[in-house]
mmCIF file of C-alpha atoms in Angstrom:
data_model
loop_
_atom_site.group_PDB
_atom_site.id
_atom_site.type_symbol
_atom_site.label_atom_id
_atom_site.label_comp_id
_atom_site.label_asym_id
_atom_site.label_seq_id
_atom_site.Cartn_x
_atom_site.Cartn_y
_atom_site.Cartn_z
ATOM 1 C CA MET H 236 173.234 105.309 136.815
ATOM 2 C CA GLN H 237 173.534 108.303 139.146
ATOM 3 C CA ARG H 238 173.409 105.947 142.150
ATOM 4 C CA GLN H 239 176.181 103.772 140.759
ATOM 5 C CA SER H 240 178.521 106.662 139.944
ATOM 6 C CA ARG H 241 177.909 108.231 143.355
ATOM 7 C CA LEU H 242 178.630 104.937 145.128
ATOM 8 C CA LYS H 243 181.834 104.483 143.112
ATOM 9 C CA ARG H 244 182.972 107.979 144.145
ATOM 10 C CA GLU H 245 182.098 107.333 147.795
ATOM 11 C CA LEU H 246 183.919 103.980 147.852
ATOM 12 C CA GLN H 247 186.936 105.518 146.142
ATOM 13 C CA LEU H 248 187.051 108.272 148.751
ATOM 14 C CA LEU H 249 186.666 105.717 151.563
ATOM 15 C CA SER H 250 189.610 103.740 150.186
ATOM 16 C CA THR H 251 191.936 106.707 149.579
ATOM 17 C CA GLU H 252 190.963 108.925 152.543
ATOM 18 C CA PRO H 253 189.164 106.771 155.105
ATOM 19 C CA PRO H 254 188.056 108.287 158.397
ATOM 20 C CA SER H 255 190.289 107.161 161.246
ATOM 21 C CA GLY H 256 189.465 103.615 162.352
ATOM 22 C CA ILE H 257 187.059 102.900 159.480
ATOM 23 C CA SER H 258 187.352 100.764 156.346
ATOM 24 C CA CYS H 259 184.723 99.811 153.758
ATOM 25 C CA TRP H 260 184.752 97.577 150.692
ATOM 26 C CA GLN H 261 182.497 95.844 148.170
ATOM 27 C CA VAL H 262 181.451 92.199 148.482
ATOM 28 C CA ASP H 263 182.118 90.187 145.331
ATOM 29 C CA ASP H 264 182.233 93.368 143.223
ATOM 30 C CA LYS H 265 178.577 94.119 144.010
ATOM 31 C CA ILE H 266 178.180 97.878 144.306
ATOM 32 C CA ASP H 267 175.167 97.606 146.632
ATOM 33 C CA GLU H 268 176.546 94.984 149.053
ATOM 34 C CA LEU H 269 179.309 96.330 151.244
ATOM 35 C CA ARG H 270 181.208 95.397 154.364
ATOM 36 C CA ALA H 271 182.838 97.784 156.767
ATOM 37 C CA GLN H 272 184.976 97.599 159.848
ATOM 38 C CA VAL H 273 184.921 100.123 162.646
ATOM 39 C CA VAL H 274 187.623 100.147 165.303
ATOM 40 C CA GLY H 275 186.418 100.828 168.839
ATOM 41 C CA GLY H 276 187.479 104.212 170.146
ATOM 42 C CA SER H 277 190.193 104.721 172.725
ATOM 43 C CA ASP H 278 188.966 105.304 176.263
ATOM 44 C CA SER H 279 185.803 103.318 175.499
ATOM 45 C CA PRO H 280 184.884 99.761 176.485
ATOM 46 C CA TYR H 281 185.232 98.886 172.780
ATOM 47 C CA GLU H 282 188.878 99.978 172.590
ATOM 48 C CA GLY H 283 190.965 97.545 170.544
ATOM 49 C CA GLY H 284 187.908 95.834 169.106
ATOM 50 C CA VAL H 285 187.311 95.530 165.375
ATOM 51 C CA PHE H 286 183.594 95.480 164.579
ATOM 52 C CA SER H 287 182.329 94.242 161.220
ATOM 53 C CA LEU H 288 179.217 95.709 159.637
ATOM 54 C CA GLU H 289 177.054 94.809 156.668
ATOM 55 C CA ILE H 290 175.775 97.617 154.444
ATOM 56 C CA VAL H 291 173.033 97.165 151.878
ATOM 57 C CA VAL H 292 172.530 100.141 149.597
ATOM 58 C CA PRO H 293 168.908 100.481 148.443
ATOM 59 C CA GLU H 294 167.906 101.114 144.849
ATOM 60 C CA ARG H 295 166.726 104.634 145.748
ATOM 61 C CA TYR H 296 170.029 105.677 147.410
ATOM 62 C CA PRO H 297 170.804 108.524 148.172
ATOM 63 C CA PHE H 298 167.113 109.333 148.631
ATOM 64 C CA GLU H 299 166.836 106.413 151.069
ATOM 65 C CA PRO H 300 169.442 105.594 153.729
ATOM 66 C CA PRO H 301 171.627 102.519 153.505
ATOM 67 C CA ARG H 302 170.649 99.565 155.704
ATOM 68 C CA VAL H 303 173.478 98.935 158.135
ATOM 69 C CA GLN H 304 173.819 96.284 160.790
ATOM 70 C CA PHE H 305 176.569 94.881 162.967
ATOM 71 C CA LEU H 306 177.883 91.425 162.126
ATOM 72 C CA THR H 307 180.087 91.422 165.234
ATOM 73 C CA PRO H 308 178.119 91.068 168.481
ATOM 74 C CA ILE H 309 178.339 94.230 170.581
ATOM 75 C CA TYR H 310 177.014 95.095 174.037
ATOM 76 C CA HIS H 311 175.392 98.485 173.457
ATOM 77 C CA PRO H 312 172.053 100.135 174.336
ATOM 78 C CA ASN H 313 171.450 101.303 170.752
ATOM 79 C CA ILE H 314 172.393 98.052 168.984
ATOM 80 C CA ASP H 315 170.316 94.904 169.445
ATOM 81 C CA THR H 316 171.376 91.262 169.386
ATOM 82 C CA ALA H 317 170.533 91.014 165.664
ATOM 83 C CA GLY H 318 172.969 93.865 164.961
ATOM 84 C CA ARG H 319 170.277 96.455 164.155
ATOM 85 C CA ILE H 320 171.260 100.027 164.979
ATOM 86 C CA CYS H 321 169.056 102.761 166.427
ATOM 87 C CA LEU H 322 170.484 105.903 164.853
ATOM 88 C CA ASP H 323 168.392 108.742 163.460
ATOM 89 C CA ILE H 324 170.387 109.146 160.229
ATOM 90 C CA LEU H 325 169.631 105.519 159.311
ATOM 91 C CA LYS H 326 165.915 106.330 159.141
ATOM 92 C CA PRO H 327 164.169 108.356 156.427
ATOM 93 C CA PRO H 328 162.097 111.432 157.314
ATOM 94 C CA PRO H 329 159.759 112.269 158.919
ATOM 95 C CA LYS H 330 160.855 110.052 161.858
ATOM 96 C CA GLY H 331 164.500 109.965 160.871
ATOM 97 C CA ALA H 332 167.222 112.419 159.933
ATOM 98 C CA TRP H 333 168.525 110.872 156.699
ATOM 99 C CA ARG H 334 169.281 113.428 153.952
ATOM 100 C CA PRO H 335 170.659 112.773 150.468
ATOM 101 C CA ALA H 336 173.600 115.039 151.332
ATOM 102 C CA LEU H 337 174.844 112.371 153.786
ATOM 103 C CA ASN H 338 177.119 109.601 152.534
ATOM 104 C CA LEU H 339 178.606 106.270 153.585
ATOM 105 C CA SER H 340 181.555 107.963 155.274
ATOM 106 C CA SER H 341 179.272 110.135 157.420
ATOM 107 C CA VAL H 342 177.117 107.096 158.288
ATOM 108 C CA LEU H 343 180.128 105.043 159.398
ATOM 109 C CA THR H 344 181.591 107.971 161.332
ATOM 110 C CA SER H 345 178.228 108.475 163.081
ATOM 111 C CA ILE H 346 178.128 104.789 164.024
ATOM 112 C CA GLN H 347 181.649 105.033 165.433
ATOM 113 C CA LEU H 348 180.583 108.089 167.440
ATOM 114 C CA LEU H 349 177.461 106.277 168.701
ATOM 115 C CA MET H 350 179.678 103.418 169.891
ATOM 116 C CA ASN H 351 181.677 105.869 171.984
ATOM 117 C CA GLU H 352 178.676 107.915 173.147
ATOM 118 C CA PRO H 353 175.556 105.745 173.550
ATOM 119 C CA ASN H 354 172.118 107.360 173.648
ATOM 120 C CA PRO H 355 170.277 105.652 176.531
ATOM 121 C CA GLU H 356 167.207 107.845 175.918
ATOM 122 C CA ASP H 357 166.470 106.083 172.597
ATOM 123 C CA PRO H 358 167.550 102.470 173.190
ATOM 124 C CA LEU H 359 166.931 99.244 171.353
ATOM 125 C CA MET H 360 168.071 97.330 174.433
ATOM 126 C CA ALA H 361 166.255 98.813 177.436
ATOM 127 C CA ASP H 362 168.070 96.661 180.003
ATOM 128 C CA ILE H 363 171.493 97.741 178.708
ATOM 129 C CA ALA H 364 170.321 101.385 178.627
ATOM 130 C CA ARG H 365 169.278 101.156 182.297
ATOM 131 C CA GLU H 366 172.617 99.601 183.158
ATOM 132 C CA TYR H 367 174.417 102.364 181.232
ATOM 133 C CA LYS H 368 172.458 105.086 183.063
ATOM 134 C CA TYR H 369 172.415 103.679 186.602
ATOM 135 C CA HIS H 370 175.271 101.147 186.846
ATOM 136 C CA ARG H 371 177.961 102.494 184.522
ATOM 137 C CA ALA H 372 180.749 100.317 185.963
ATOM 138 C CA ALA H 373 178.741 97.136 185.269
ATOM 139 C CA TYR H 374 177.912 98.347 181.752
ATOM 140 C CA THR H 375 181.576 99.107 181.046
ATOM 141 C CA ALA H 376 182.684 95.705 182.356
ATOM 142 C CA ASN H 377 180.060 93.885 180.261
ATOM 143 C CA ALA H 378 180.875 95.873 177.120
ATOM 144 C CA ARG H 379 184.604 95.201 177.576
ATOM 145 C CA SER H 380 183.932 91.505 178.100
ATOM 146 C CA TRP H 381 181.865 91.293 174.882
ATOM 147 C CA THR H 382 184.570 93.214 173.023
ATOM 148 C CA GLU H 383 187.240 90.790 174.246
ATOM 149 C CA LYS H 384 185.108 87.786 173.323
ATOM 150 C CA HIS H 385 183.748 88.901 169.948
ATOM 151 C CA ALA H 386 185.769 91.807 168.523
ATOM 152 C CA LYS H 387 189.399 91.380 169.484
ATOM 153 C CA PRO H 388 191.646 89.842 166.841
ATOM 154 C CA ARG H 389 192.517 86.258 167.701
ATOM 155 C CA ASP H 390 196.051 84.913 167.798
ATOM 156 C CA THR H 391 196.118 83.247 164.378
ATOM 157 C CA ALA H 392 199.435 81.492 165.095
ATOM 158 C CA ALA H 393 197.665 79.384 167.730
ATOM 159 C CA ASP H 394 194.871 78.548 165.276
ATOM 160 C CA GLY H 395 197.246 77.177 162.665
ATOM 161 C CA PRO H 396 197.721 78.059 159.012
ATOM 162 C CA THR H 397 194.416 76.557 157.808
ATOM 163 C CA GLN H 398 192.216 79.319 159.206
ATOM 164 C CA LYS H 399 190.141 80.910 156.429
ATOM 165 C CA ARG H 400 189.051 84.521 156.084
ATOM 166 C CA ARG H 401 185.408 85.099 157.006
ATOM 167 C CA SER H 402 183.204 87.010 154.565
ATOM 168 C CA ALA H 403 183.148 89.933 157.012
ATOM 169 C CA ASP H 404 186.923 90.223 156.846
ATOM 170 C CA PRO H 405 188.324 92.716 154.355
ATOM 171 C CA PRO H 406 190.304 91.561 151.372
ATOM 172 C CA GLU H 407 194.050 91.832 151.880
ATOM 173 C CA SER H 408 194.171 95.050 149.827
ATOM 174 C CA ALA H 409 191.735 96.738 152.235
ATOM 175 C CA LYS H 410 193.816 95.748 155.282
ATOM 176 C CA LYS H 411 196.931 97.583 154.158
ATOM 177 C CA PRO H 412 196.978 101.169 155.415
ATOM 178 C CA LYS H 413 196.959 103.671 152.610
ATOM 179 C CA PRO H 414 199.250 106.682 152.835
ATOM 180 C CA GLY H 415 197.313 109.755 153.772
ATOM 181 C CA PRO H 416 196.709 112.323 156.480
ATOM 182 C CA HIS H 417 195.079 109.782 158.837
ATOM 183 C CA ASN H 418 197.987 107.332 158.812
ATOM 184 C CA ARG H 419 200.907 109.561 159.663
#
């Protein structure tokens, strides 16, 4: 019961006062299955991209971290082709830095920060980490290309009116910006 009330509070806060460039919502009214979208940061190769994530909240949350993975392909040294993320707060101690004081908002903000500032010293994709460290221009070009191909919104007018919303897309109510300090 404590888990459910905490998750409701966290989701309410994420809907009324979301961090800049982040949205999160429930899938089919299931409190432990969530989707999120993170907008790529300005001055990064992910700028203008909208990246969808899947979040599964474990039964022991907040004593265990949520399981988060990218649904949108991304070219990044800390995110593999299956969408798994190498980030210390997504791992429980002693190897990880997850603490029950952290929440979904801090997890999503940390992922957004990792997108903008990769950690090539702890990669999931060694070849991309090497490219990031030693051939930054090639890394940036590849990351921008992947962002254009996989994360940029498509021109729906060209696709016609029959295009359906994918399960990773937010419901219409989540797409509308809410008034608040981040949207002024």
